[in-house]
């Protein structure tokens, strides 16, 4: 069990560019989550997948953001036309599905995005 | 949506001291986790504790779901305990975490 991995760990981009982040969940975890954390704040939910289906999206996820999870394994989060306000840590988490619904979430190391 | 409060917001301790961190939430929950965020930003799972009491070494946690609060106890604190402690909950209607604002702990040698 290698844990949740994210790539890249750091990304610096210029305003207006597109960026894509990848998350590899713990194997056999069928639920995958994306969160965003700005300096001094707790993480905020962005979106959630169960297998390949995107089941929930926060209003924080503007139309410049899109997430996919093809084949229900790894996931990508793309931000188009980045703005300075997108600068944040983007965190991915995964959890197994358990009878009764909910279970423990495990977080990756995050991707720190800086938009200049 | 559910609201999560944590107290105190900041805590400074001498090495060896004990501390209690509190998390209050505004509605029934079916998931509550405590995390430690290290200086590199990694969220480390401490406890999955929607109810009851658990202990892991110098750390223990108690959640009283009927009264909508959880406590994290740190005994004999060490400098490596420094960082931000987050409580996160999932209410009975959702699937995603709502995080509290965190408690920033500094343990001085």
PDB file of C-alpha atoms in Angstrom:
ATOM      1  CA  UNK A   1       0.000   0.000   0.000  1.00  0.00           C
ATOM      2  CA  UNK A   2       1.871   3.034  -1.274  1.00  0.00           C
ATOM      3  CA  UNK A   3      -0.582   5.735  -0.230  1.00  0.00           C
ATOM      4  CA  UNK A   4      -2.155   8.484  -2.304  1.00  0.00           C
ATOM      5  CA  UNK A   5       0.292  10.118  -4.717  1.00  0.00           C
ATOM      6  CA  UNK A   6       0.025  13.429  -6.541  1.00  0.00           C
ATOM      7  CA  UNK A   7       1.987  14.888  -9.400  1.00  0.00           C
ATOM      8  CA  UNK A   8       3.502  17.412  -9.722  1.00  0.00           C
ATOM      9  CA  UNK A   9       4.256  18.471  -6.166  1.00  0.00           C
ATOM     10  CA  UNK A  10       4.819  22.072  -7.223  1.00  0.00           C
ATOM     11  CA  UNK A  11       3.675  24.032 -10.261  1.00  0.00           C
ATOM     12  CA  UNK A  12       4.439  27.636 -11.157  1.00  0.00           C
ATOM     13  CA  UNK A  13       2.528  29.022 -14.098  1.00  0.00           C
ATOM     14  CA  UNK A  14       1.722  32.342 -15.654  1.00  0.00           C
ATOM     15  CA  UNK A  15      -1.756  33.789 -15.515  1.00  0.00           C
ATOM     16  CA  UNK A  16      -3.865  32.592 -18.419  1.00  0.00           C
ATOM     17  CA  UNK A  17      -2.096  29.262 -18.863  1.00  0.00           C
ATOM     18  CA  UNK A  18      -3.767  25.874 -18.411  1.00  0.00           C
ATOM     19  CA  UNK A  19      -2.508  23.394 -15.815  1.00  0.00           C
ATOM     20  CA  UNK A  20      -3.312  19.749 -15.109  1.00  0.00           C
ATOM     21  CA  UNK A  21      -2.706  17.808 -11.913  1.00  0.00           C
ATOM     22  CA  UNK A  22      -2.784  14.068 -11.412  1.00  0.00           C
ATOM     23  CA  UNK A  23      -3.841  11.985  -8.414  1.00  0.00           C
ATOM     24  CA  UNK A  24      -3.287   8.260  -7.964  1.00  0.00           C
ATOM     25  CA  UNK A  25      -5.443   6.897  -5.139  1.00  0.00           C
ATOM     26  CA  UNK A  26      -4.703   3.942  -2.911  1.00  0.00           C
ATOM     27  CA  UNK A  27      -5.358   0.870  -5.021  1.00  0.00           C
ATOM     28  CA  UNK A  28      -8.878  -0.532  -4.687  1.00  0.00           C
ATOM     29  CA  UNK A  29     -10.195   2.696  -3.149  1.00  0.00           C
ATOM     30  CA  UNK A  30     -13.235   3.460  -5.229  1.00  0.00           C
ATOM     31  CA  UNK A  31     -13.866   6.955  -3.867  1.00  0.00           C
ATOM     32  CA  UNK A  32     -11.664   9.914  -4.779  1.00  0.00           C
ATOM     33  CA  UNK A  33     -11.938  13.525  -3.638  1.00  0.00           C
ATOM     34  CA  UNK A  34     -10.318  16.836  -4.591  1.00  0.00           C
ATOM     35  CA  UNK A  35      -9.906  19.677  -2.091  1.00  0.00           C
ATOM     36  CA  UNK A  36      -8.293  23.108  -2.284  1.00  0.00           C
ATOM     37  CA  UNK A  37      -6.440  24.788   0.575  1.00  0.00           C
ATOM     38  CA  UNK A  38      -5.387  28.429   0.674  1.00  0.00           C
ATOM     39  CA  UNK A  39      -2.888  29.848   3.125  1.00  0.00           C
ATOM     40  CA  UNK A  40      -4.100  29.845   6.716  1.00  0.00           C
ATOM     41  CA  UNK A  41      -7.358  28.050   5.928  1.00  0.00           C
ATOM     42  CA  UNK A  42      -8.641  24.510   6.173  1.00  0.00           C
ATOM     43  CA  UNK A  43      -9.114  22.481   2.988  1.00  0.00           C
ATOM     44  CA  UNK A  44     -12.324  23.092   1.015  1.00  0.00           C
ATOM     45  CA  UNK A  45     -14.129  20.407  -0.955  1.00  0.00           C
ATOM     46  CA  UNK A  46     -14.089  20.672  -4.760  1.00  0.00           C
ATOM     47  CA  UNK A  47     -15.425  17.407  -6.185  1.00  0.00           C
ATOM     48  CA  UNK A  48     -15.912  13.688  -5.534  1.00  0.00           C
ATOM     49  CA  UNK A  49     -15.866  10.521  -7.653  1.00  0.00           C
ATOM     50  CA  UNK A  50     -17.195   7.083  -6.961  1.00  0.00           C
ATOM     51  CA  UNK A  51     -15.404   4.865  -9.452  1.00  0.00           C
ATOM     52  CA  UNK A  52     -15.515   6.839 -12.720  1.00  0.00           C
ATOM     53  CA  UNK A  53     -18.696   8.765 -11.887  1.00  0.00           C
ATOM     54  CA  UNK A  54     -18.380  12.362 -10.700  1.00  0.00           C
ATOM     55  CA  UNK A  55     -21.124  12.504  -8.085  1.00  0.00           C
ATOM     56  CA  UNK A  56     -20.748  15.880  -6.436  1.00  0.00           C
ATOM     57  CA  UNK A  57     -19.238  19.257  -7.306  1.00  0.00           C
ATOM     58  CA  UNK A  58     -18.800  22.309  -5.107  1.00  0.00           C
ATOM     59  CA  UNK A  59     -19.849  25.754  -6.279  1.00  0.00           C
ATOM     60  CA  UNK A  60     -16.135  26.565  -5.874  1.00  0.00           C
ATOM     61  CA  UNK A  61     -15.554  24.499  -9.005  1.00  0.00           C
ATOM     62  CA  UNK A  62     -16.075  27.186 -11.648  1.00  0.00           C
ATOM     63  CA  UNK A  63     -16.396  26.364 -15.344  1.00  0.00           C
ATOM     64  CA  UNK A  64     -12.624  26.833 -15.671  1.00  0.00           C
ATOM     65  CA  UNK A  65     -12.123  23.710 -13.580  1.00  0.00           C
ATOM     66  CA  UNK A  66     -12.727  20.183 -14.816  1.00  0.00           C
ATOM     67  CA  UNK A  67     -11.979  16.836 -13.231  1.00  0.00           C
ATOM     68  CA  UNK A  68     -11.987  13.370 -14.685  1.00  0.00           C
ATOM     69  CA  UNK A  69     -11.449   9.853 -13.475  1.00  0.00           C
ATOM     70  CA  UNK A  70     -11.334   7.609 -16.534  1.00  0.00           C
ATOM     71  CA  UNK A  71     -11.633   3.891 -15.766  1.00  0.00           C
ATOM     72  CA  UNK A  72     -12.123   4.682 -12.095  1.00  0.00           C
ATOM     73  CA  UNK A  73      -8.417   4.689 -11.247  1.00  0.00           C
ATOM     74  CA  UNK A  74      -6.296   7.868 -11.347  1.00  0.00           C
ATOM     75  CA  UNK A  75      -7.886  11.299 -11.602  1.00  0.00           C
ATOM     76  CA  UNK A  76      -6.896  14.582 -13.236  1.00  0.00           C
ATOM     77  CA  UNK A  77      -7.862  18.111 -12.284  1.00  0.00           C
ATOM     78  CA  UNK A  78      -7.465  20.732 -15.003  1.00  0.00           C
ATOM     79  CA  UNK A  79      -7.625  24.485 -14.519  1.00  0.00           C
ATOM     80  CA  UNK A  80      -8.014  26.542 -17.677  1.00  0.00           C
ATOM     81  CA  UNK A  81      -7.023  30.197 -18.026  1.00  0.00           C
ATOM     82  CA  UNK A  82      -5.469  30.285 -14.563  1.00  0.00           C
ATOM     83  CA  UNK A  83      -5.939  33.355 -12.375  1.00  0.00           C
ATOM     84  CA  UNK A  84      -3.850  34.534  -9.435  1.00  0.00           C
ATOM     85  CA  UNK A  85      -6.708  33.559  -7.124  1.00  0.00           C
ATOM     86  CA  UNK A  86      -6.186  29.934  -8.146  1.00  0.00           C
ATOM     87  CA  UNK A  87      -2.891  29.885  -6.248  1.00  0.00           C
ATOM     88  CA  UNK A  88      -3.390  27.249  -3.546  1.00  0.00           C
ATOM     89  CA  UNK A  89      -2.549  23.727  -2.455  1.00  0.00           C
ATOM     90  CA  UNK A  90      -4.673  21.149  -4.304  1.00  0.00           C
ATOM     91  CA  UNK A  91      -5.208  18.020  -2.238  1.00  0.00           C
ATOM     92  CA  UNK A  92      -6.480  14.630  -3.316  1.00  0.00           C
ATOM     93  CA  UNK A  93      -7.920  11.987  -1.003  1.00  0.00           C
ATOM     94  CA  UNK A  94      -9.274   8.487  -1.438  1.00  0.00           C
ATOM     95  CA  UNK A  95     -11.381   6.131   0.634  1.00  0.00           C
ATOM     96  CA  UNK A  96     -12.715   2.615   0.310  1.00  0.00           C
ATOM     97  CA  UNK A  97     -16.420   1.998   0.125  1.00  0.00           C
ATOM     98  CA  UNK A  98     -17.745   0.225   3.196  1.00  0.00           C
ATOM     99  CA  UNK A  99     -21.105  -1.247   4.053  1.00  0.00           C
ATOM    100  CA  UNK A 100     -23.049   1.476   5.832  1.00  0.00           C
ATOM    101  CA  UNK A 101     -21.655   4.197   3.595  1.00  0.00           C
ATOM    102  CA  UNK A 102     -18.773   6.112   5.001  1.00  0.00           C
ATOM    103  CA  UNK A 103     -15.129   5.413   5.769  1.00  0.00           C
ATOM    104  CA  UNK A 104     -11.771   7.010   6.472  1.00  0.00           C
ATOM    105  CA  UNK A 105     -10.231   9.354   3.908  1.00  0.00           C
ATOM    106  CA  UNK A 106      -6.494   9.302   3.198  1.00  0.00           C
ATOM    107  CA  UNK A 107      -4.810  12.373   1.734  1.00  0.00           C
ATOM    108  CA  UNK A 108      -1.977  12.753  -0.715  1.00  0.00           C
ATOM    109  CA  UNK A 109       0.911  15.215  -0.313  1.00  0.00           C
ATOM    110  CA  UNK A 110      -0.782  17.870  -2.447  1.00  0.00           C
ATOM    111  CA  UNK A 111       0.180  19.955  -5.459  1.00  0.00           C
ATOM    112  CA  UNK A 112       1.132  23.530  -4.658  1.00  0.00           C
ATOM    113  CA  UNK A 113       0.124  25.873  -7.494  1.00  0.00           C
ATOM    114  CA  UNK A 114       1.536  29.372  -7.837  1.00  0.00           C
ATOM    115  CA  UNK A 115       0.073  31.610 -10.541  1.00  0.00           C
ATOM    116  CA  UNK A 116       2.262  34.617 -11.359  1.00  0.00           C
TER     117      UNK A 116
ATOM    118  CA  UNK B   1     -24.441  23.225   5.581  1.00  0.00           C
ATOM    119  CA  UNK B   2     -22.726  21.918   8.657  1.00  0.00           C
ATOM    120  CA  UNK B   3     -20.478  24.326  10.569  1.00  0.00           C
ATOM    121  CA  UNK B   4     -17.267  23.285  12.320  1.00  0.00           C
ATOM    122  CA  UNK B   5     -15.472  25.315  14.986  1.00  0.00           C
ATOM    123  CA  UNK B   6     -12.139  24.572  16.618  1.00  0.00           C
ATOM    124  CA  UNK B   7     -10.568  25.985  19.726  1.00  0.00           C
ATOM    125  CA  UNK B   8      -8.167  27.368  20.610  1.00  0.00           C
ATOM    126  CA  UNK B   9      -6.997  28.856  17.311  1.00  0.00           C
ATOM    127  CA  UNK B  10      -3.407  28.999  18.527  1.00  0.00           C
ATOM    128  CA  UNK B  11      -1.593  27.163  21.296  1.00  0.00           C
ATOM    129  CA  UNK B  12       1.994  27.485  22.515  1.00  0.00           C
ATOM    130  CA  UNK B  13       3.357  24.820  24.858  1.00  0.00           C
ATOM    131  CA  UNK B  14       6.617  23.869  26.474  1.00  0.00           C
ATOM    132  CA  UNK B  15       7.882  20.414  25.590  1.00  0.00           C
ATOM    133  CA  UNK B  16       6.395  17.857  27.974  1.00  0.00           C
ATOM    134  CA  UNK B  17       3.135  19.701  28.581  1.00  0.00           C
ATOM    135  CA  UNK B  18      -0.328  18.263  27.929  1.00  0.00           C
ATOM    136  CA  UNK B  19      -3.062  19.887  25.847  1.00  0.00           C
ATOM    137  CA  UNK B  20      -6.687  19.487  24.804  1.00  0.00           C
ATOM    138  CA  UNK B  21      -8.012  20.626  21.433  1.00  0.00           C
ATOM    139  CA  UNK B  22     -11.738  20.960  20.855  1.00  0.00           C
ATOM    140  CA  UNK B  23     -13.967  20.582  17.799  1.00  0.00           C
ATOM    141  CA  UNK B  24     -17.644  21.609  17.822  1.00  0.00           C
ATOM    142  CA  UNK B  25     -20.006  20.836  14.966  1.00  0.00           C
ATOM    143  CA  UNK B  26     -23.499  22.051  14.253  1.00  0.00           C
ATOM    144  CA  UNK B  27     -25.295  18.907  13.055  1.00  0.00           C
ATOM    145  CA  UNK B  28     -25.227  15.115  13.266  1.00  0.00           C
ATOM    146  CA  UNK B  29     -22.233  13.495  11.607  1.00  0.00           C
ATOM    147  CA  UNK B  30     -21.403  10.032  10.325  1.00  0.00           C
ATOM    148  CA  UNK B  31     -17.680  10.674   9.900  1.00  0.00           C
ATOM    149  CA  UNK B  32     -15.220  12.663  11.965  1.00  0.00           C
ATOM    150  CA  UNK B  33     -11.478  12.627  11.516  1.00  0.00           C
ATOM    151  CA  UNK B  34      -8.602  14.426  13.202  1.00  0.00           C
ATOM    152  CA  UNK B  35      -5.573  15.328  11.081  1.00  0.00           C
ATOM    153  CA  UNK B  36      -2.149  16.800  11.740  1.00  0.00           C
ATOM    154  CA  UNK B  37      -0.824  18.953   8.910  1.00  0.00           C
ATOM    155  CA  UNK B  38       2.953  19.005   8.921  1.00  0.00           C
ATOM    156  CA  UNK B  39       5.074  21.961   7.737  1.00  0.00           C
ATOM    157  CA  UNK B  40       5.188  20.483   4.204  1.00  0.00           C
ATOM    158  CA  UNK B  41       1.406  20.456   3.949  1.00  0.00           C
ATOM    159  CA  UNK B  42       0.819  16.712   4.282  1.00  0.00           C
ATOM    160  CA  UNK B  43      -2.361  15.830   6.146  1.00  0.00           C
ATOM    161  CA  UNK B  44      -1.617  12.923   8.448  1.00  0.00           C
ATOM    162  CA  UNK B  45      -4.513  10.837   9.727  1.00  0.00           C
ATOM    163  CA  UNK B  46      -4.664  10.770  13.509  1.00  0.00           C
ATOM    164  CA  UNK B  47      -8.084   9.336  14.279  1.00  0.00           C
ATOM    165  CA  UNK B  48     -11.246   8.220  12.508  1.00  0.00           C
ATOM    166  CA  UNK B  49     -13.695   8.748  15.350  1.00  0.00           C
ATOM    167  CA  UNK B  50     -17.367   9.475  14.593  1.00  0.00           C
ATOM    168  CA  UNK B  51     -18.133   8.398  18.176  1.00  0.00           C
ATOM    169  CA  UNK B  52     -16.442   6.958  21.238  1.00  0.00           C
ATOM    170  CA  UNK B  53     -12.845   7.087  22.450  1.00  0.00           C
ATOM    171  CA  UNK B  54      -9.594   5.950  20.857  1.00  0.00           C
ATOM    172  CA  UNK B  55      -5.971   6.092  21.930  1.00  0.00           C
ATOM    173  CA  UNK B  56      -2.756   5.908  19.955  1.00  0.00           C
ATOM    174  CA  UNK B  57       0.386   6.388  22.005  1.00  0.00           C
ATOM    175  CA  UNK B  58       0.515   9.899  23.441  1.00  0.00           C
ATOM    176  CA  UNK B  59      -2.614  10.913  21.554  1.00  0.00           C
ATOM    177  CA  UNK B  60      -6.212  10.114  22.327  1.00  0.00           C
ATOM    178  CA  UNK B  61      -9.564  11.375  21.069  1.00  0.00           C
ATOM    179  CA  UNK B  62     -13.129  11.357  22.263  1.00  0.00           C
ATOM    180  CA  UNK B  63     -16.254  12.193  20.265  1.00  0.00           C
ATOM    181  CA  UNK B  64     -19.594  12.758  21.991  1.00  0.00           C
ATOM    182  CA  UNK B  65     -21.841  12.680  18.948  1.00  0.00           C
ATOM    183  CA  UNK B  66     -25.045  13.475  20.870  1.00  0.00           C
ATOM    184  CA  UNK B  67     -23.487  16.696  22.175  1.00  0.00           C
ATOM    185  CA  UNK B  68     -21.765  17.503  18.863  1.00  0.00           C
ATOM    186  CA  UNK B  69     -18.160  17.824  19.946  1.00  0.00           C
ATOM    187  CA  UNK B  70     -14.863  16.006  19.798  1.00  0.00           C
ATOM    188  CA  UNK B  71     -11.689  16.403  21.846  1.00  0.00           C
ATOM    189  CA  UNK B  72      -8.093  15.598  20.921  1.00  0.00           C
ATOM    190  CA  UNK B  73      -5.681  15.075  23.814  1.00  0.00           C
ATOM    191  CA  UNK B  74      -1.930  15.361  23.382  1.00  0.00           C
ATOM    192  CA  UNK B  75       0.154  14.261  26.343  1.00  0.00           C
ATOM    193  CA  UNK B  76       3.872  14.843  26.960  1.00  0.00           C
ATOM    194  CA  UNK B  77       4.080  17.041  23.875  1.00  0.00           C
ATOM    195  CA  UNK B  78       7.191  16.988  21.689  1.00  0.00           C
ATOM    196  CA  UNK B  79       8.547  19.579  19.249  1.00  0.00           C
ATOM    197  CA  UNK B  80       7.556  17.266  16.403  1.00  0.00           C
ATOM    198  CA  UNK B  81       3.908  17.696  17.448  1.00  0.00           C
ATOM    199  CA  UNK B  82       4.036  21.262  16.130  1.00  0.00           C
ATOM    200  CA  UNK B  83       1.808  22.046  13.184  1.00  0.00           C
ATOM    201  CA  UNK B  84      -1.860  22.568  12.489  1.00  0.00           C
ATOM    202  CA  UNK B  85      -4.502  20.171  13.802  1.00  0.00           C
ATOM    203  CA  UNK B  86      -7.705  19.913  11.802  1.00  0.00           C
ATOM    204  CA  UNK B  87     -11.020  18.367  12.672  1.00  0.00           C
ATOM    205  CA  UNK B  88     -13.120  17.367   9.642  1.00  0.00           C
ATOM    206  CA  UNK B  89     -16.667  16.058   9.546  1.00  0.00           C
ATOM    207  CA  UNK B  90     -19.130  14.632   7.066  1.00  0.00           C
ATOM    208  CA  UNK B  91     -22.782  15.173   7.864  1.00  0.00           C
ATOM    209  CA  UNK B  92     -25.515  12.610   7.372  1.00  0.00           C
ATOM    210  CA  UNK B  93     -26.420  13.987   3.936  1.00  0.00           C
ATOM    211  CA  UNK B  94     -23.094  14.419   2.182  1.00  0.00           C
ATOM    212  CA  UNK B  95     -19.965  12.623   1.120  1.00  0.00           C
ATOM    213  CA  UNK B  96     -17.334  15.325   1.451  1.00  0.00           C
ATOM    214  CA  UNK B  97     -15.446  16.680   4.425  1.00  0.00           C
ATOM    215  CA  UNK B  98     -16.105  20.048   5.977  1.00  0.00           C
ATOM    216  CA  UNK B  99     -12.939  21.113   7.745  1.00  0.00           C
ATOM    217  CA  UNK B 100     -12.666  23.306  10.785  1.00  0.00           C
ATOM    218  CA  UNK B 101     -10.311  26.304  10.733  1.00  0.00           C
ATOM    219  CA  UNK B 102      -7.628  24.374  12.607  1.00  0.00           C
ATOM    220  CA  UNK B 103      -5.600  24.806  15.799  1.00  0.00           C
ATOM    221  CA  UNK B 104      -2.000  25.893  15.253  1.00  0.00           C
ATOM    222  CA  UNK B 105       0.217  24.215  17.863  1.00  0.00           C
ATOM    223  CA  UNK B 106       3.768  25.290  18.614  1.00  0.00           C
ATOM    224  CA  UNK B 107       5.774  23.145  21.016  1.00  0.00           C
ATOM    225  CA  UNK B 108       8.900  24.895  22.295  1.00  0.00           C
ATOM    226  CA  UNK B 109      12.027  22.994  23.405  1.00  0.00           C
TER     227      UNK B 109
END
